[in-house]
PDB file of C-alpha atoms and ligand atoms in Angstrom:
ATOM      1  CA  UNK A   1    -111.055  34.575   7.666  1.00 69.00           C
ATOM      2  CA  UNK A   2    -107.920  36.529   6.384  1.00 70.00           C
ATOM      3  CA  UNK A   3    -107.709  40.425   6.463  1.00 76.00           C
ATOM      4  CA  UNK A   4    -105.035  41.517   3.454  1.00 76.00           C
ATOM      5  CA  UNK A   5    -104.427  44.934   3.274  1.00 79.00           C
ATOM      6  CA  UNK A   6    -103.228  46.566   0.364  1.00 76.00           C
ATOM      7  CA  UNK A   7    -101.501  50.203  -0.352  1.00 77.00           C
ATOM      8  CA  UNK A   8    -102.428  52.048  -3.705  1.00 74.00           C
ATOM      9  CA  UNK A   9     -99.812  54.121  -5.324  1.00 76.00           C
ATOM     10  CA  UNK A  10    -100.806  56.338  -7.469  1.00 71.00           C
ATOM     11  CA  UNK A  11     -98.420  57.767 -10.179  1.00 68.00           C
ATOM     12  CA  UNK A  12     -96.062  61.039  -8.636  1.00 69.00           C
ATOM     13  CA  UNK A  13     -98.428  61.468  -5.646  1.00 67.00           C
ATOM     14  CA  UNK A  14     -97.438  58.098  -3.494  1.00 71.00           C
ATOM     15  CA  UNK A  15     -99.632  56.643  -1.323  1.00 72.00           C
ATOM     16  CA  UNK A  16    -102.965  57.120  -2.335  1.00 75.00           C
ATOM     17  CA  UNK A  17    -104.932  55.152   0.153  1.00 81.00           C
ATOM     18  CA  UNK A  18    -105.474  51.202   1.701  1.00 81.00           C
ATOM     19  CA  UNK A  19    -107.664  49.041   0.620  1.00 81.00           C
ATOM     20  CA  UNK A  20    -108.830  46.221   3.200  1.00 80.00           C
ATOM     21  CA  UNK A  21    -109.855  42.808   1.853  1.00 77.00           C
ATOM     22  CA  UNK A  22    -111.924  40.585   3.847  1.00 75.00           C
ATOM     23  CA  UNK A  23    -111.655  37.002   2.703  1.00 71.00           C
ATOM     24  CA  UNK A  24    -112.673  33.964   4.331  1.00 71.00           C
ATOM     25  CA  UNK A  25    -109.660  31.277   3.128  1.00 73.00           C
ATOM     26  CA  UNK A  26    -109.946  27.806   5.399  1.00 81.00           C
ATOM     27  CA  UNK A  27    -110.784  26.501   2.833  1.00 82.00           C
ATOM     28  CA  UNK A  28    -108.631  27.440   0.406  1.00 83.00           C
ATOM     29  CA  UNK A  29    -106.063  26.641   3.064  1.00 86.00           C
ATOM     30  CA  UNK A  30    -107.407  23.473   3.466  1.00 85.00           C
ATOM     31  CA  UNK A  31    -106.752  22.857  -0.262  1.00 86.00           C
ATOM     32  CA  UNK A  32    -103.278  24.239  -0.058  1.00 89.00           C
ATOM     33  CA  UNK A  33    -102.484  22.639   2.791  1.00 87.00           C
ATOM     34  CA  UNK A  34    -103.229  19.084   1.521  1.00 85.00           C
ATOM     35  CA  UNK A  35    -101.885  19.644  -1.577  1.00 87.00           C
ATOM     36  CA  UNK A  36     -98.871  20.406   0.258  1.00 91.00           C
ATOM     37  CA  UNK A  37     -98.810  17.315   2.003  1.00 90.00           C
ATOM     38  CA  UNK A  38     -99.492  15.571  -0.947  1.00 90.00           C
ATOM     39  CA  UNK A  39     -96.695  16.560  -3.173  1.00 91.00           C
ATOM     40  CA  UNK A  40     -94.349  15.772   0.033  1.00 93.00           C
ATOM     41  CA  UNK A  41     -95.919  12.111   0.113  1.00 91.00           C
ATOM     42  CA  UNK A  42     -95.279  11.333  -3.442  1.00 92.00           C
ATOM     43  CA  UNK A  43     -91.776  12.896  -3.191  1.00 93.00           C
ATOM     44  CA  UNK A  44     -91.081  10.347  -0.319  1.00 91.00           C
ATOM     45  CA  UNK A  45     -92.583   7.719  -1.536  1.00 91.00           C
ATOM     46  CA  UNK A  46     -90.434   7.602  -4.622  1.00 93.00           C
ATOM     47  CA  UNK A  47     -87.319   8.547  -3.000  1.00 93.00           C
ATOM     48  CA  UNK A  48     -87.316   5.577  -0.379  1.00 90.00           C
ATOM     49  CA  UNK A  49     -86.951   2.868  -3.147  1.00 92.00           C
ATOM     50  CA  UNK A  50     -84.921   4.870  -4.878  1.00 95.00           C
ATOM     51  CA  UNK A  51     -82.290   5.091  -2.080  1.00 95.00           C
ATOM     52  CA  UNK A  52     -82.816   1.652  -1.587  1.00 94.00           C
ATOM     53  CA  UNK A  53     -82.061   1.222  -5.244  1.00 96.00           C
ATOM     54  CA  UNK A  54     -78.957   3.329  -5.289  1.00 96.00           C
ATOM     55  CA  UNK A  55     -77.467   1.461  -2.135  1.00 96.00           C
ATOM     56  CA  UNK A  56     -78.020  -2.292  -3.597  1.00 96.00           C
ATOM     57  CA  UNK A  57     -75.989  -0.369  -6.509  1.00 96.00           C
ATOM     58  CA  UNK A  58     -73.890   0.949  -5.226  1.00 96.00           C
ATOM     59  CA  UNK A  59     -73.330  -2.850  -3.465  1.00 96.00           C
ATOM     60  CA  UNK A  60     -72.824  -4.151  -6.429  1.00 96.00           C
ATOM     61  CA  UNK A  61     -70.474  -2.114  -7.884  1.00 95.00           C
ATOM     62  CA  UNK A  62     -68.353  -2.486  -4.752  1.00 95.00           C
ATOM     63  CA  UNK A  63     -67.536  -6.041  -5.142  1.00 93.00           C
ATOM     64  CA  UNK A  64     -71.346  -7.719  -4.449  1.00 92.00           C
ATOM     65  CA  UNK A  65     -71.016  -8.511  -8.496  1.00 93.00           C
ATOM     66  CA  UNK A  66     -68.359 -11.163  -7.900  1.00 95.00           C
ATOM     67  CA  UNK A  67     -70.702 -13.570  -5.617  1.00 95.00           C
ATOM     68  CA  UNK A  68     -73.226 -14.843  -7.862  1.00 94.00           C
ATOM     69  CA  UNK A  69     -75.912 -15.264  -4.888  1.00 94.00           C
ATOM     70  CA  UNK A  70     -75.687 -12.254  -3.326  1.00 94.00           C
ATOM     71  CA  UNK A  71     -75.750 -10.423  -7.022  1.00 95.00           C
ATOM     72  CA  UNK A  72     -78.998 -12.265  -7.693  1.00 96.00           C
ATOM     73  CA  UNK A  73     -80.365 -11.153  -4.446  1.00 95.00           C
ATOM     74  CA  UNK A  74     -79.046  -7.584  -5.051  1.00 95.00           C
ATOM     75  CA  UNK A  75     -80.669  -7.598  -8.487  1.00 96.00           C
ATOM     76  CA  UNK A  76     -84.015  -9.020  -7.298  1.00 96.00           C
ATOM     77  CA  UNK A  77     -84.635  -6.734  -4.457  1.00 94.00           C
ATOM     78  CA  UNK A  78     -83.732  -3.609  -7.402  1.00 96.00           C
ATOM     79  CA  UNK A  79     -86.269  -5.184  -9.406  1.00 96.00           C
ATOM     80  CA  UNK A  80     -88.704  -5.064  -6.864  1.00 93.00           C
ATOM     81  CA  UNK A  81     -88.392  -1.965  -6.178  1.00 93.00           C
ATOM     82  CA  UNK A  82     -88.177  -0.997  -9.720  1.00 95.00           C
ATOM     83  CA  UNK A  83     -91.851  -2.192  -9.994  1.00 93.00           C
ATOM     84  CA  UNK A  84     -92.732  -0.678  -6.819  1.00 91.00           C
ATOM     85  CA  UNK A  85     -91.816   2.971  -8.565  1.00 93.00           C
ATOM     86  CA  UNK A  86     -94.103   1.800 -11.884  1.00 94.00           C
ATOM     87  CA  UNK A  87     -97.214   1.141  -9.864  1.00 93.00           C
ATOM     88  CA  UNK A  88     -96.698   3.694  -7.815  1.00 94.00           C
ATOM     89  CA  UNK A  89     -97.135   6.174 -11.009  1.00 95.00           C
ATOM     90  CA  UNK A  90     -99.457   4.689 -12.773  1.00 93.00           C
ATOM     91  CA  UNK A  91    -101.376   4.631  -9.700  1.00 93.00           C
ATOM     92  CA  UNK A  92    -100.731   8.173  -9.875  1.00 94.00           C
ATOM     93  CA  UNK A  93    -101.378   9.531 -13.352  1.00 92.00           C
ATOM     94  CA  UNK A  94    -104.616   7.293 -13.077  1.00 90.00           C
ATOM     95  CA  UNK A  95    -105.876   9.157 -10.020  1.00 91.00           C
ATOM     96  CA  UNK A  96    -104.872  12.926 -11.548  1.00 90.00           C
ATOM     97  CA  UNK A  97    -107.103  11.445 -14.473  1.00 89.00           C
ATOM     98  CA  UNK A  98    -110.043  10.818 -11.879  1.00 89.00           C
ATOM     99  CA  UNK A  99    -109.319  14.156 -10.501  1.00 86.00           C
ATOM    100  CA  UNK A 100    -109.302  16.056 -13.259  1.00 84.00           C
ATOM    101  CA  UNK A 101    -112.405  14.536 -14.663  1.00 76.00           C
ATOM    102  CA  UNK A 102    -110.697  13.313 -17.381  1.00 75.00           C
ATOM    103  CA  UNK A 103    -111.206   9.747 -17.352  1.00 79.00           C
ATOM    104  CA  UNK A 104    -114.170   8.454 -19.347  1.00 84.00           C
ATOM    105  CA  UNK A 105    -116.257   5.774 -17.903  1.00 89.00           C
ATOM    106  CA  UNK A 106    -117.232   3.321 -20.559  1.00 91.00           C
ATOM    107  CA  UNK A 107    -119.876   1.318 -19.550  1.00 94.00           C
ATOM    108  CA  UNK A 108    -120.550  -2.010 -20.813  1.00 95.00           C
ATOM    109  CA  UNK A 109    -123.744  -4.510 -20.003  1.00 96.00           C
ATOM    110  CA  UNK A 110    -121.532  -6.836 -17.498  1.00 97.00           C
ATOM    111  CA  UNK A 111    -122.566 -10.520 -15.877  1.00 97.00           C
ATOM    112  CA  UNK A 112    -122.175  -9.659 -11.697  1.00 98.00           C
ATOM    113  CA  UNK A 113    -121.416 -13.074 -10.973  1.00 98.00           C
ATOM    114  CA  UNK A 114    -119.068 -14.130 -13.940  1.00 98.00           C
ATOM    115  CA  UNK A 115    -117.261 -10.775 -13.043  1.00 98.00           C
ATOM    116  CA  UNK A 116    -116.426 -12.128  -9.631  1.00 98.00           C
ATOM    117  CA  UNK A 117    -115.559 -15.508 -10.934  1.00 98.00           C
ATOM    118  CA  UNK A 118    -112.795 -14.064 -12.728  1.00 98.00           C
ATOM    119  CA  UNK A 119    -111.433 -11.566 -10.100  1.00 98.00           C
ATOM    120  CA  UNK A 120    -110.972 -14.988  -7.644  1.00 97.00           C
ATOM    121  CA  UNK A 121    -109.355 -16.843 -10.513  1.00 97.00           C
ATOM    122  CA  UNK A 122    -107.034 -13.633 -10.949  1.00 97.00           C
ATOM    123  CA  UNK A 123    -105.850 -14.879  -7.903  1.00 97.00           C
ATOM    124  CA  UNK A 124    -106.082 -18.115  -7.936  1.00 97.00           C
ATOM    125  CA  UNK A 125    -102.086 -18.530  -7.183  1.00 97.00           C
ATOM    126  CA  UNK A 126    -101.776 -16.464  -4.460  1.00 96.00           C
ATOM    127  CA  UNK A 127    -105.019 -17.430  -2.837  1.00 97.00           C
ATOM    128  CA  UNK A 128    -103.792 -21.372  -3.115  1.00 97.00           C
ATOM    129  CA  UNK A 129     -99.984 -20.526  -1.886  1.00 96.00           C
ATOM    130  CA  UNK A 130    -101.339 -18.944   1.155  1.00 96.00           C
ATOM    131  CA  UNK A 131    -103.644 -21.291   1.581  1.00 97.00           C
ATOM    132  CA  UNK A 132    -106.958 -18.716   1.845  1.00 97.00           C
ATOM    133  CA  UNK A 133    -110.376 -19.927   0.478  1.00 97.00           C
ATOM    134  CA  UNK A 134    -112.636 -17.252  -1.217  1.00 97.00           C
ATOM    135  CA  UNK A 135    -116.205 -17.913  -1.095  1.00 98.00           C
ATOM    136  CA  UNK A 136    -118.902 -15.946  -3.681  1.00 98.00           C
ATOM    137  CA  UNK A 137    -122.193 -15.219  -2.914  1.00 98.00           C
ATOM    138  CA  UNK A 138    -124.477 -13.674  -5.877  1.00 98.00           C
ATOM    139  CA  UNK A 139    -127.967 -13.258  -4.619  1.00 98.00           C
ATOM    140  CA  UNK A 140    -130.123 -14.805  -8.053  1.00 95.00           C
ATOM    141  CA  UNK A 141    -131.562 -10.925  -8.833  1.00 96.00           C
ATOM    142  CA  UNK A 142    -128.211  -9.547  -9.182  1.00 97.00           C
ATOM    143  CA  UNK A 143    -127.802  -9.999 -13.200  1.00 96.00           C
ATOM    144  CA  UNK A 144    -126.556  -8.040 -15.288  1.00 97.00           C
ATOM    145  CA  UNK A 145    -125.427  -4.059 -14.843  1.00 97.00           C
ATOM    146  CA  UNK A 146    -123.695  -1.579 -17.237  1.00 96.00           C
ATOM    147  CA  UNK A 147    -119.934  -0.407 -15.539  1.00 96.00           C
ATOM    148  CA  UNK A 148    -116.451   0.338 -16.868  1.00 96.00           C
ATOM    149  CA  UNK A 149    -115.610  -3.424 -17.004  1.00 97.00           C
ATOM    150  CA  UNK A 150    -112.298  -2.127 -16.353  1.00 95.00           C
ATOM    151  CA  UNK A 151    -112.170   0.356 -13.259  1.00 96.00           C
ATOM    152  CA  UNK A 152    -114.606  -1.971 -11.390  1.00 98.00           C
ATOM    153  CA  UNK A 153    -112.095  -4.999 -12.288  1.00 97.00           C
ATOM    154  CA  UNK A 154    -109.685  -2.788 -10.862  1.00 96.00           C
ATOM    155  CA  UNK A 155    -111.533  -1.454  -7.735  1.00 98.00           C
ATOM    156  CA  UNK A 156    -112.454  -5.369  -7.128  1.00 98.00           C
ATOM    157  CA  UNK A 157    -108.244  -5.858  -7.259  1.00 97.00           C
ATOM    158  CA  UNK A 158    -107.652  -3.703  -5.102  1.00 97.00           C
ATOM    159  CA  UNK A 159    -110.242  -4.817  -2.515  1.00 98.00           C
ATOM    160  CA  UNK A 160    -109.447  -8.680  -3.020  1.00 98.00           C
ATOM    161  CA  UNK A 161    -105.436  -7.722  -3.035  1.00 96.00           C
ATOM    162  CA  UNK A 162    -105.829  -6.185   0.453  1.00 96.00           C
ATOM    163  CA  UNK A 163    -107.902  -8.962   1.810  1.00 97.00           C
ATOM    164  CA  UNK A 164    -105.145 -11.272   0.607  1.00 96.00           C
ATOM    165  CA  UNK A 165    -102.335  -8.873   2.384  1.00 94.00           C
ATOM    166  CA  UNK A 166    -103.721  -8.442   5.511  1.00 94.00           C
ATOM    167  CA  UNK A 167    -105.457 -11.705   6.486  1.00 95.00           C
ATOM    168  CA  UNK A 168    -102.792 -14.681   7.583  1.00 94.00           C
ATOM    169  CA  UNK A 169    -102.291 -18.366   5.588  1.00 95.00           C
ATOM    170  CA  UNK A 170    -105.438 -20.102   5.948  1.00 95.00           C
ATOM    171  CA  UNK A 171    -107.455 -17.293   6.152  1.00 96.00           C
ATOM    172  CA  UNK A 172    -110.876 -16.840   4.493  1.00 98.00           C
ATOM    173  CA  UNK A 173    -112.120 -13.935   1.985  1.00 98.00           C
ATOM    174  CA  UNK A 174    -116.228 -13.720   1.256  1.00 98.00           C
ATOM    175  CA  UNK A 175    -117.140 -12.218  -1.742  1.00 98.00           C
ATOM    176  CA  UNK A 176    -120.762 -11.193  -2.016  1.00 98.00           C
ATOM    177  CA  UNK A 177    -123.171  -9.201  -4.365  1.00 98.00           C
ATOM    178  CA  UNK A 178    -126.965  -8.225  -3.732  1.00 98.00           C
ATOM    179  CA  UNK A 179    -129.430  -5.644  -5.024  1.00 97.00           C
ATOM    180  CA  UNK A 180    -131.036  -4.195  -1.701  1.00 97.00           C
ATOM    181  CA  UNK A 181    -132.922  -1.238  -3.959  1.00 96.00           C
ATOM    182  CA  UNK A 182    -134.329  -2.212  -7.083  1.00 94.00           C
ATOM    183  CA  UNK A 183    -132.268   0.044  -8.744  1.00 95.00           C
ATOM    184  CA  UNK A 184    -128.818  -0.763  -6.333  1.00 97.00           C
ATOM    185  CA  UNK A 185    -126.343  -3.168  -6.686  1.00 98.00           C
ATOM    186  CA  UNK A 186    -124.287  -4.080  -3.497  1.00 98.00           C
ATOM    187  CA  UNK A 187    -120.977  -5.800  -3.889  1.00 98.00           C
ATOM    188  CA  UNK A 188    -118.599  -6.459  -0.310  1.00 98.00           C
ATOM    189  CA  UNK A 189    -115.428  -7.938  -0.089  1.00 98.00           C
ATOM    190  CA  UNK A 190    -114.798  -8.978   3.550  1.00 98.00           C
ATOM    191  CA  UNK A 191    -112.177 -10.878   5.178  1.00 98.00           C
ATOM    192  CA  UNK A 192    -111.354 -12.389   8.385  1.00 97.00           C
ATOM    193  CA  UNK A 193    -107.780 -10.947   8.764  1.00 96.00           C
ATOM    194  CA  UNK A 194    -105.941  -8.478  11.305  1.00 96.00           C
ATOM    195  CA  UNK A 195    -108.581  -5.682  10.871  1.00 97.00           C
ATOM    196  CA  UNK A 196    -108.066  -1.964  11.628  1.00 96.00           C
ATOM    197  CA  UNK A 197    -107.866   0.130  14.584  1.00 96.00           C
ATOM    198  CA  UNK A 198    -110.681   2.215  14.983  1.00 96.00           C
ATOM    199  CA  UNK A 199    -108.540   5.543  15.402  1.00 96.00           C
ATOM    200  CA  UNK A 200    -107.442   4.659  11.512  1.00 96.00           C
ATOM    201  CA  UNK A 201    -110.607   4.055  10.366  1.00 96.00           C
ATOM    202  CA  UNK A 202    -111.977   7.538   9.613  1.00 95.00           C
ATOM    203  CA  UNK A 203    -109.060   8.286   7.245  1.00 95.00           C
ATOM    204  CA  UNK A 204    -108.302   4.750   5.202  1.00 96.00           C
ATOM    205  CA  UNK A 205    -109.735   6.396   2.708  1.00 96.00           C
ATOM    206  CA  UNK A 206    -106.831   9.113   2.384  1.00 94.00           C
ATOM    207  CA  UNK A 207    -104.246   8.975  -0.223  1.00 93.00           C
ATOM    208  CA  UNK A 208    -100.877   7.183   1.062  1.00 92.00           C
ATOM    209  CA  UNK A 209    -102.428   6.613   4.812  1.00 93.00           C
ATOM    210  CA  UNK A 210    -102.128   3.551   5.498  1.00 92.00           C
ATOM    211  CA  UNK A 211    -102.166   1.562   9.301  1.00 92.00           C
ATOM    212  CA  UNK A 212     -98.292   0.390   8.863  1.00 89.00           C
ATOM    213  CA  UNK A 213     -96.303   1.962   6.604  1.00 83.00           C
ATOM    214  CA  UNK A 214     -93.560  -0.516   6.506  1.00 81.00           C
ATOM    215  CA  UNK A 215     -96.054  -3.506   6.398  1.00 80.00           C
ATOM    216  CA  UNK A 216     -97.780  -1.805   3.267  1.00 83.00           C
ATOM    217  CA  UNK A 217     -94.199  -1.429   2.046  1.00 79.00           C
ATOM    218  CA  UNK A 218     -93.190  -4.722   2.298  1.00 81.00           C
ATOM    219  CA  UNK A 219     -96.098  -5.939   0.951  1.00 82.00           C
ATOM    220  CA  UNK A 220     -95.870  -3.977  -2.353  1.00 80.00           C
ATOM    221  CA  UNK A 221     -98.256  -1.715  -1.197  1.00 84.00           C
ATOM    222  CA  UNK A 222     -98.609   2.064  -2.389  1.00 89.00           C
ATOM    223  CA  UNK A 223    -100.840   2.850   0.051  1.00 92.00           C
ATOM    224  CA  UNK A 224    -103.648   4.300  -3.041  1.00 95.00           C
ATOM    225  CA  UNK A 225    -105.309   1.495  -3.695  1.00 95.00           C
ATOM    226  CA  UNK A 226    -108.378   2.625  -1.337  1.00 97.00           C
ATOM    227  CA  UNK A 227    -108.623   6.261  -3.002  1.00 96.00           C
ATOM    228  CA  UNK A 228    -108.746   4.907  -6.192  1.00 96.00           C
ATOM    229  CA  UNK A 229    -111.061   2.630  -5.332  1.00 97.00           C
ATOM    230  CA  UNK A 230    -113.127   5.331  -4.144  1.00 97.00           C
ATOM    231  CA  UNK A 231    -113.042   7.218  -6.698  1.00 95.00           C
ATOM    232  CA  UNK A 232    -113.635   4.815  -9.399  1.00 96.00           C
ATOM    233  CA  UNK A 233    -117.304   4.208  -7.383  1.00 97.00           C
ATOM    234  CA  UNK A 234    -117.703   7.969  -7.130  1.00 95.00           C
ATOM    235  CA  UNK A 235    -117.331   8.314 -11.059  1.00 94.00           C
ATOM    236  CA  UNK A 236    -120.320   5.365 -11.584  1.00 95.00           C
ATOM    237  CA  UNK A 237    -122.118   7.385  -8.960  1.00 95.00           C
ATOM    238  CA  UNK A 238    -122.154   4.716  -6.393  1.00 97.00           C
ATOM    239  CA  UNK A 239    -120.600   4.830  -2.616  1.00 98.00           C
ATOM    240  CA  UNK A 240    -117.795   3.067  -0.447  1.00 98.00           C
ATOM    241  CA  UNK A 241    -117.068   2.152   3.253  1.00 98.00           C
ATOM    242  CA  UNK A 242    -115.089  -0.179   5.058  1.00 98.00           C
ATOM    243  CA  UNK A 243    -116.293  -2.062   8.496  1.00 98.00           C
ATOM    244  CA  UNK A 244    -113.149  -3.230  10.359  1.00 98.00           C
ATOM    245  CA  UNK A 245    -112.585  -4.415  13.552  1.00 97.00           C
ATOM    246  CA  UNK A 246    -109.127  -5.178  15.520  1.00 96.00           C
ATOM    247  CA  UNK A 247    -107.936  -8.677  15.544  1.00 95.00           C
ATOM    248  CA  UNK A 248    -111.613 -10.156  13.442  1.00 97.00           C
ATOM    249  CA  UNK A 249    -111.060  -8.787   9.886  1.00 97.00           C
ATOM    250  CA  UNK A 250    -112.771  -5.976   7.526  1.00 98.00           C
ATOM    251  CA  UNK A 251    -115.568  -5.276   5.018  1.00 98.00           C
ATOM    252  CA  UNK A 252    -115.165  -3.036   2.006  1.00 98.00           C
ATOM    253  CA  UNK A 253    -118.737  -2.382   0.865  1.00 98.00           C
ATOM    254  CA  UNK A 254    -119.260  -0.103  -2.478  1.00 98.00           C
ATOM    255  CA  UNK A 255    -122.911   0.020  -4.183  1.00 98.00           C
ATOM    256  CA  UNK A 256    -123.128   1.027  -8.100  1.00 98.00           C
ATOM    257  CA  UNK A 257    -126.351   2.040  -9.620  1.00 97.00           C
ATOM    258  CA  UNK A 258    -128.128   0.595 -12.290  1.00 96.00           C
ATOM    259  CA  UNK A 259    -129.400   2.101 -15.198  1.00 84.00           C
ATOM    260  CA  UNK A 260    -133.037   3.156 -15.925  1.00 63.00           C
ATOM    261  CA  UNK A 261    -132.814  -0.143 -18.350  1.00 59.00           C
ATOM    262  CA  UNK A 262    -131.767  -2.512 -16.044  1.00 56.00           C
ATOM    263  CA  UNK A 263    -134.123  -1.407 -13.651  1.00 47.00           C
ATOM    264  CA  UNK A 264    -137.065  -1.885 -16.209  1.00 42.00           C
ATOM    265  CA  UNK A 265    -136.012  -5.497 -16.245  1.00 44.00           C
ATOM    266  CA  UNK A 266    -136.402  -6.663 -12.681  1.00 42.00           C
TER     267      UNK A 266
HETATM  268  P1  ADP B   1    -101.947  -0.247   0.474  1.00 53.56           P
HETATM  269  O1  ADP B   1    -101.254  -0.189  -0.833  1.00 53.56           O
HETATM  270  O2  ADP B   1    -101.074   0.209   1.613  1.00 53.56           O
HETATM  271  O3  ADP B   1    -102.612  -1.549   0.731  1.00 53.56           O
HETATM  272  P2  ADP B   1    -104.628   0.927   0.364  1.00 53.56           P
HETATM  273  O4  ADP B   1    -105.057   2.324   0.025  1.00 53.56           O
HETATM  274  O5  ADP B   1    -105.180  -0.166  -0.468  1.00 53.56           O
HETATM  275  O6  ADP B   1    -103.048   0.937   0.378  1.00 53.56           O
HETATM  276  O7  ADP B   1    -105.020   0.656   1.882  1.00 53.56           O
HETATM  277  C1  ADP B   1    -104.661   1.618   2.861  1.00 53.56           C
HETATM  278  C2  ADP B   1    -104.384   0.955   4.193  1.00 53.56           C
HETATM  279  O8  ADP B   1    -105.600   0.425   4.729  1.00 53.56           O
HETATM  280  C3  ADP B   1    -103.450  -0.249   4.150  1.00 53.56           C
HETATM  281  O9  ADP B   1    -102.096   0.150   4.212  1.00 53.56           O
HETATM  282  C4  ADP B   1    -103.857  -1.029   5.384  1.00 53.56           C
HETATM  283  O10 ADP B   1    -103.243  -0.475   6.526  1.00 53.56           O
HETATM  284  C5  ADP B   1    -105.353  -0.758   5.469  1.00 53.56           C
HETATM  285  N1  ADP B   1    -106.160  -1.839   4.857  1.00 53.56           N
HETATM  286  C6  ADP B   1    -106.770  -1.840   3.661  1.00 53.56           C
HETATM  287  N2  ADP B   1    -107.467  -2.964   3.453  1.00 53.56           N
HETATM  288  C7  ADP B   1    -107.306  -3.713   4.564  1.00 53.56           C
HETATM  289  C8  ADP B   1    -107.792  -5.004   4.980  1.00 53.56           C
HETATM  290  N3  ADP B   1    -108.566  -5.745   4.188  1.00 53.56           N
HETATM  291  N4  ADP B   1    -107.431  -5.437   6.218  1.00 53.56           N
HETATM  292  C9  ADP B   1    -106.629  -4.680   7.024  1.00 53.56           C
HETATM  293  N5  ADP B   1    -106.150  -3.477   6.684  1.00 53.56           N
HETATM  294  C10 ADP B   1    -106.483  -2.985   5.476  1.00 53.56           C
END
């Protein structure tokens, strides 16, 4: 609760009295306060590859040019970087869109299991190079449910993407869908990779928190993939949670619901 008190002046007479405002701000503060932290986040995060940028510049210009190997190294890790920055605002201006409830959801009658299909041929290189198998598992009732074909494609990226970073070669990543309510479809992307500690857990969700900032980094992470995940599933009116444990691996587990229709044909 804050207490502001405020002096009226009244015209030639000065003071004419105090008036005491009662006002009960956490959370207001709250708002402020994370707003705060967010702006400060985003600032950072697009100043650390742009230092980085500056310095293999800078490199470059100091003689680095002449030696064609370390000038293609020099260029490649700008580049990198370079993309880093792009994702990192589109990432962005696609959550203020979510935020501001600005982004339409366009639903469209989608096959469950042919969706999947093509999120594990999406990445089909990466999966192969490392050397992790994917498994799918659609449960036969599953069919067919009306989503944004493309915010679910791109909540199921970031969820196989992160499975794929944190889980070593070899690993494994199970994809599986089920309809545990008539009118609920279940879909949980779980892997068997380095997990999360449990002190983490309650705020993986957050925007930019991530376990290891420099493995995220490395990785090409921006550390928003989660959020917008989460609020992709919030804007179909579904839910999301992640399972984890240290050292076994982690489940991301949203639910969507389906449509009166839909319903009507099971
Ligand atoms: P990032 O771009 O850093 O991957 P996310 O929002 O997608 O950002 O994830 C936030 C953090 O949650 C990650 O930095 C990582 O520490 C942790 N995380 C997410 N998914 C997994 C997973 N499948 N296994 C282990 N840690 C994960």
């Amino acid at each position: 609760v804050k207490l502001t008190f405020t002096t009226i002046y009244s015209k030639g007479k000065g003071s004419a009295g105090t008036i005491a405002v009662l006002q009960d701000v956490t959370d207001q503060e709250k708002l402020e306060e994370s707003r705060r932290e967010f702006v400060a986040n985003v600032s950072h995060e697009l100043r650390t590859p742009l230092t980085t940028i500056k310095s293999y510049l800078e490199a470059l210009e100091d003689g680095a040019l002449e030696d064609p190997q370390l000038s293609a190294k020099f260029v490649s890790v700008t580049r990198n970087e370079t993309e880093r920055m792009i994702r990192l605002v589109t990432d962005l201006l696609q959550l203020s869109r979510l935020d501001s409830r600005q982004a339409v959801i366009s639903r469209e009658l989608t096959d469950v299991a042919e969706m999947l299909d093509e999120v594990a041929d999406r990445f089909s290189f990466q999966l192969e190079q490392r050397s992790i198998d994917i498994a799918i598992q659609v449960a036969p009732e599953v069919g067919e449910i009306t989503l944004d074909r493309d915010r679910i494609d791109q909540v199921l990226d970031n969820l196989v993407s992160n499975a794929i970073k944190y889980t070593a070669d070899s690993g494994l990543i199970s994809i599986g869908a089920h309809r545990p309510e008539p009118q609920l479809l279940e879909i949980s992307v779980q892997d068997n990779g380095m997990g999360i500690p449990k002190k983490d857990l309650s705020r993986i969700f957050e925007r930019f928190y991530r376990v290891d900032k420099a493995r995220s980094r490395s990785m090409g992470g921006t550390g928003l993939g989660l959020s917008i995940a989460r609020e992709i599933v919030r804007a179909h009116g579904g839910t999301i949670m992640l399972e984890s444990e240290l050292g076994q691996g982690t489940r991301v587990t949203f639910t969507l619901p389906y449509t009166l229709n839909e319903e009507a044909a099971v």
